[in-house]
């Protein structure tokens, strides 16, 4: 047992190519893959962007199942963004029905699908890039490479570290309610009450954490030193160039297919 467990942990933590990228570079890549998609709302560019991003999955070190589980909530609520386009976009082509100011037509359906896919295409880079990023490495990079204020960086790091505690709090509350016979009915009411309790926990924990950090000198204006250096390497330039190629291919595919529509035109 003592031999197998470390081996499994080592395999799970096997280094991937993207792990060698500076976290600040990952932020730049996320912007490169996301911002140009706002230039046009069409189906082709979104689909091509999603396919090319998923094709880069081997360099991220993430499993496809893990990515699908993380993108599932976004994919579930993404159609909500397309509903307004479906009902209130400018009609075009065949009209299937209308009610008051709402009109469903070929153009509105196409735009609704494009917006839904666009939401997924915008969220996917964040999942792929930061799925294995260590919060401490991110803080080191923000302070040493992006030169952000140390007080802000340490606050972000402390907040990021507490995110995992929310999951444990939620699981503990669910088990406690079920043990008391309160977890079998009223799903909506149970969710709202647990969410309120979790909010109270978050406020209390944040207050205690900020007081403790201030008492230990984390808010001092004295320039800080960092235990681990964070630097840029040639691999970062390669990663940014790859992101530019991916987004350029997605937009070029839309132009070639004749679906590219500049949103401000």
Coordinates of C-alpha atoms in Angstrom, one line a residue:
X1 CA 0.0 0.0 0.0
X2 CA 2.8 2.4 0.9
X3 CA 4.5 1.8 -2.5
X4 CA 1.4 2.1 -4.7
X5 CA 0.0 5.3 -3.2
X6 CA 3.0 7.5 -3.9
X7 CA 3.2 6.1 -7.4
X8 CA -0.4 7.0 -8.1
X9 CA 0.1 10.5 -6.7
X10 CA 3.3 10.9 -8.8
X11 CA 1.4 9.8 -12.0
X12 CA -1.5 12.2 -11.2
X13 CA 0.9 15.1 -10.7
X14 CA 3.0 14.3 -13.8
X15 CA 4.3 17.5 -15.4
X16 CA 2.6 18.7 -18.5
X17 CA 4.0 21.1 -21.1
X18 CA 1.7 23.9 -20.0
X19 CA 2.9 23.6 -16.4
X20 CA 6.2 25.3 -17.5
X21 CA 4.3 28.4 -18.6
X22 CA 4.4 31.4 -16.4
X23 CA 0.9 32.2 -14.9
X24 CA 1.1 35.7 -16.2
X25 CA 1.6 34.3 -19.7
X26 CA -1.5 32.2 -19.1
X27 CA -3.5 35.3 -18.4
X28 CA -2.2 36.8 -21.6
X29 CA -3.1 33.7 -23.5
X30 CA -6.6 33.7 -22.0
X31 CA -7.1 37.3 -23.2
X32 CA -5.7 36.4 -26.7
X33 CA -8.2 33.5 -27.0
X34 CA -11.1 35.4 -25.6
X35 CA -11.1 39.1 -26.6
X36 CA -11.0 38.7 -30.4
X37 CA -14.1 36.4 -30.3
X38 CA -16.1 39.5 -29.4
X39 CA -15.4 40.9 -32.8
X40 CA -18.0 38.6 -34.5
X41 CA -20.9 36.6 -33.2
X42 CA -21.1 33.6 -35.5
X43 CA -21.3 29.9 -35.2
X44 CA -18.2 29.0 -37.3
X45 CA -15.6 30.9 -35.3
X46 CA -16.9 29.6 -32.0
X47 CA -17.0 26.0 -33.1
X48 CA -13.5 26.2 -34.6
X49 CA -12.1 27.9 -31.5
X50 CA -13.7 25.2 -29.2
X51 CA -12.3 22.3 -31.4
X52 CA -8.8 23.8 -31.6
X53 CA -8.7 24.5 -27.8
X54 CA -9.8 20.9 -27.1
X55 CA -7.1 19.7 -29.5
X56 CA -4.5 21.4 -27.2
X57 CA -5.8 19.2 -24.3
X58 CA -2.7 16.9 -24.2
X59 CA -0.3 19.8 -23.4
X60 CA -2.5 20.9 -20.4
X61 CA -2.2 17.7 -18.5
X62 CA -5.9 17.6 -17.9
X63 CA -8.2 14.7 -18.7
X64 CA -11.1 15.2 -21.0
X65 CA -13.5 14.0 -18.3
X66 CA -12.3 16.6 -15.9
X67 CA -12.6 19.3 -18.5
X68 CA -16.2 18.2 -19.3
X69 CA -17.2 18.2 -15.6
X70 CA -15.8 21.7 -15.1
X71 CA -17.4 23.1 -18.3
X72 CA -20.8 21.3 -17.6
X73 CA -22.3 24.1 -15.4
X74 CA -21.3 26.7 -18.0
X75 CA -22.7 24.7 -20.8
X76 CA -25.9 24.2 -18.8
X77 CA -26.5 27.9 -18.3
X78 CA -25.0 29.1 -21.6
X79 CA -28.4 28.8 -23.4
X80 CA -29.8 31.4 -21.0
X81 CA -27.5 34.0 -22.8
X82 CA -29.0 32.9 -26.1
X83 CA -32.6 33.3 -25.1
X84 CA -32.6 37.1 -25.4
X85 CA -31.1 36.8 -28.8
X86 CA -33.7 34.2 -29.8
X87 CA -36.6 36.3 -28.8
X88 CA -35.5 39.9 -29.4
X89 CA -32.8 39.9 -32.1
X90 CA -33.5 41.6 -35.4
X91 CA -35.7 39.2 -37.4
X92 CA -34.4 37.8 -40.7
X93 CA -35.3 34.9 -43.0
X94 CA -38.3 32.8 -42.2
X95 CA -40.4 33.9 -39.2
X96 CA -41.6 31.1 -37.0
X97 CA -43.7 33.1 -34.5
X98 CA -44.0 36.4 -32.7
X99 CA -45.5 37.7 -29.5
X100 CA -45.5 41.3 -28.5
X101 CA -41.8 42.4 -29.0
X102 CA -40.5 38.8 -29.3
X103 CA -40.0 37.3 -32.7
X104 CA -38.4 34.0 -33.5
X105 CA -36.8 33.8 -37.0
X106 CA -34.0 32.1 -38.8
X107 CA -31.6 35.0 -38.0
X108 CA -32.5 35.0 -34.3
X109 CA -32.1 31.2 -34.0
X110 CA -28.7 31.4 -35.6
X111 CA -27.7 34.3 -33.4
X112 CA -28.9 32.5 -30.3
X113 CA -26.8 29.4 -31.1
X114 CA -23.8 31.5 -31.9
X115 CA -24.1 33.3 -28.5
X116 CA -24.4 30.0 -26.6
X117 CA -21.3 28.6 -28.3
X118 CA -19.5 31.8 -27.8
X119 CA -20.0 31.6 -24.0
X120 CA -18.5 28.1 -24.0
X121 CA -15.6 29.2 -26.2
X122 CA -14.9 32.1 -23.8
X123 CA -14.9 29.9 -20.7
X124 CA -12.9 27.0 -22.0
X125 CA -9.5 28.7 -22.2
X126 CA -9.7 29.6 -18.5
X127 CA -10.4 26.0 -17.6
X128 CA -7.6 24.6 -19.7
X129 CA -5.1 27.2 -18.7
X130 CA -5.7 27.4 -14.9
X131 CA -6.9 23.9 -14.2
X132 CA -3.5 22.9 -12.8
X133 CA -2.1 26.3 -11.8
X134 CA -0.9 26.5 -8.3
X135 CA -2.2 29.7 -6.5
X136 CA 1.2 30.3 -4.9
X137 CA 2.8 30.3 -8.3
X138 CA 0.2 32.6 -9.6
X139 CA 0.8 35.0 -6.7
X140 CA 4.6 34.9 -7.3
X141 CA 4.1 35.7 -11.0
X142 CA 1.6 38.6 -10.4
X143 CA 4.1 40.2 -7.9
X144 CA 7.4 39.6 -9.8
X145 CA 6.4 39.6 -13.5
X146 CA 3.2 41.7 -13.5
X147 CA 4.6 43.9 -10.7
X148 CA 1.2 44.2 -8.9
X149 CA 1.1 45.5 -5.3
X150 CA 2.1 42.9 -2.8
X151 CA -0.9 43.7 -0.6
X152 CA -3.3 43.0 -3.5
X153 CA -1.4 39.8 -4.5
X154 CA -1.4 38.3 -1.0
X155 CA -5.1 39.1 -0.7
X156 CA -5.8 37.3 -3.9
X157 CA -3.7 34.3 -2.8
X158 CA -5.5 34.1 0.6
X159 CA -8.9 34.3 -1.1
X160 CA -7.9 31.6 -3.6
X161 CA -6.7 29.3 -0.8
X162 CA -10.1 29.5 0.9
X163 CA -12.1 28.4 -2.2
X164 CA -11.5 24.8 -1.4
X165 CA -12.8 25.3 2.1
X166 CA -16.2 26.3 0.6
X167 CA -16.5 22.9 -1.0
X168 CA -15.8 21.1 2.3
X169 CA -18.3 23.4 4.1
X170 CA -21.0 22.7 1.6
X171 CA -20.4 18.9 1.8
X172 CA -20.4 19.0 5.6
X173 CA -23.6 21.0 5.7
X174 CA -25.3 18.5 3.3
X175 CA -24.2 15.6 5.4
X176 CA -25.4 17.2 8.6
X177 CA -28.8 18.1 7.2
X178 CA -29.2 14.6 5.9
X179 CA -28.3 13.1 9.3
X180 CA -31.0 15.3 10.8
X181 CA -33.6 14.2 8.3
X182 CA -33.6 17.5 6.5
X183 CA -32.0 16.6 3.2
X184 CA -34.6 14.6 1.3
X185 CA -37.2 17.3 0.4
X186 CA -37.4 20.9 -0.7
X187 CA -34.3 21.1 -2.9
X188 CA -34.7 24.8 -3.8
X189 CA -35.3 25.8 -0.2
X190 CA -32.4 23.7 1.0
X191 CA -30.1 25.2 -1.6
X192 CA -31.0 28.8 -0.6
X193 CA -30.6 28.1 3.2
X194 CA -27.3 26.4 2.7
X195 CA -26.1 29.2 0.4
X196 CA -26.9 31.7 3.1
X197 CA -25.1 29.8 5.7
X198 CA -22.1 29.4 3.4
X199 CA -22.1 33.2 2.9
X200 CA -22.1 33.7 6.7
X201 CA -19.2 31.3 7.0
X202 CA -17.3 33.2 4.2
X203 CA -17.7 36.5 5.9
X204 CA -16.6 35.2 9.3
X205 CA -13.6 33.4 7.8
X206 CA -12.6 36.4 5.7
X207 CA -12.8 38.7 8.7
X208 CA -10.6 36.4 10.8
X209 CA -8.2 35.8 8.0
X210 CA -7.7 39.5 7.2
X211 CA -7.1 40.3 10.9
X212 CA -4.6 37.5 11.2
X213 CA -2.7 38.6 8.0
X214 CA -2.6 42.2 9.2
X215 CA -1.3 41.1 12.6
X216 CA 1.5 39.2 10.9
X217 CA 2.6 42.2 8.8
X218 CA 1.2 41.2 5.4
X219 CA -0.2 44.7 5.0
X220 CA 3.1 46.4 5.6
X221 CA 4.3 49.0 3.0
X222 CA 7.8 47.7 3.3
X223 CA 9.0 46.0 0.0
X224 CA 8.6 42.3 0.2
X225 CA 10.9 39.5 -0.8
X226 CA 9.7 36.3 -2.5
X227 CA 11.0 32.8 -1.7
X228 CA 10.5 31.5 -5.2
X229 CA 11.5 33.5 -8.3
X230 CA 9.1 33.8 -11.2
X231 CA 10.6 34.4 -14.6
X232 CA 9.6 34.4 -18.3
X233 CA 11.2 31.8 -20.6
X234 CA 11.2 31.1 -24.4
X235 CA 8.4 28.6 -23.8
X236 CA 6.1 31.5 -22.9
X237 CA 6.6 33.2 -26.3
X238 CA 5.8 29.9 -28.0
X239 CA 2.6 29.5 -26.0
X240 CA 1.5 33.0 -26.9
X241 CA 2.3 32.5 -30.6
X242 CA 0.3 29.2 -30.5
X243 CA -2.7 31.1 -29.0
X244 CA -2.5 33.7 -31.7
X245 CA -2.5 31.0 -34.3
X246 CA -5.6 29.3 -32.8
X247 CA -7.7 32.5 -32.6
X248 CA -6.5 33.6 -36.1
X249 CA -7.5 30.2 -37.5
X250 CA -11.0 30.5 -35.8
X251 CA -11.6 34.0 -37.3
X252 CA -10.2 33.0 -40.7
X253 CA -12.5 30.1 -40.8
X254 CA -15.5 32.4 -40.2
X255 CA -14.3 34.8 -42.9
X256 CA -13.8 31.9 -45.3
X257 CA -17.3 30.5 -44.5
X258 CA -18.9 33.9 -45.0
X259 CA -20.3 34.0 -41.5
X260 CA -18.0 36.6 -40.0
X261 CA -20.1 39.7 -39.0
X262 CA -18.2 42.5 -37.4
X263 CA -20.4 43.5 -34.4
X264 CA -19.8 47.2 -34.7
X265 CA -20.6 47.4 -38.4

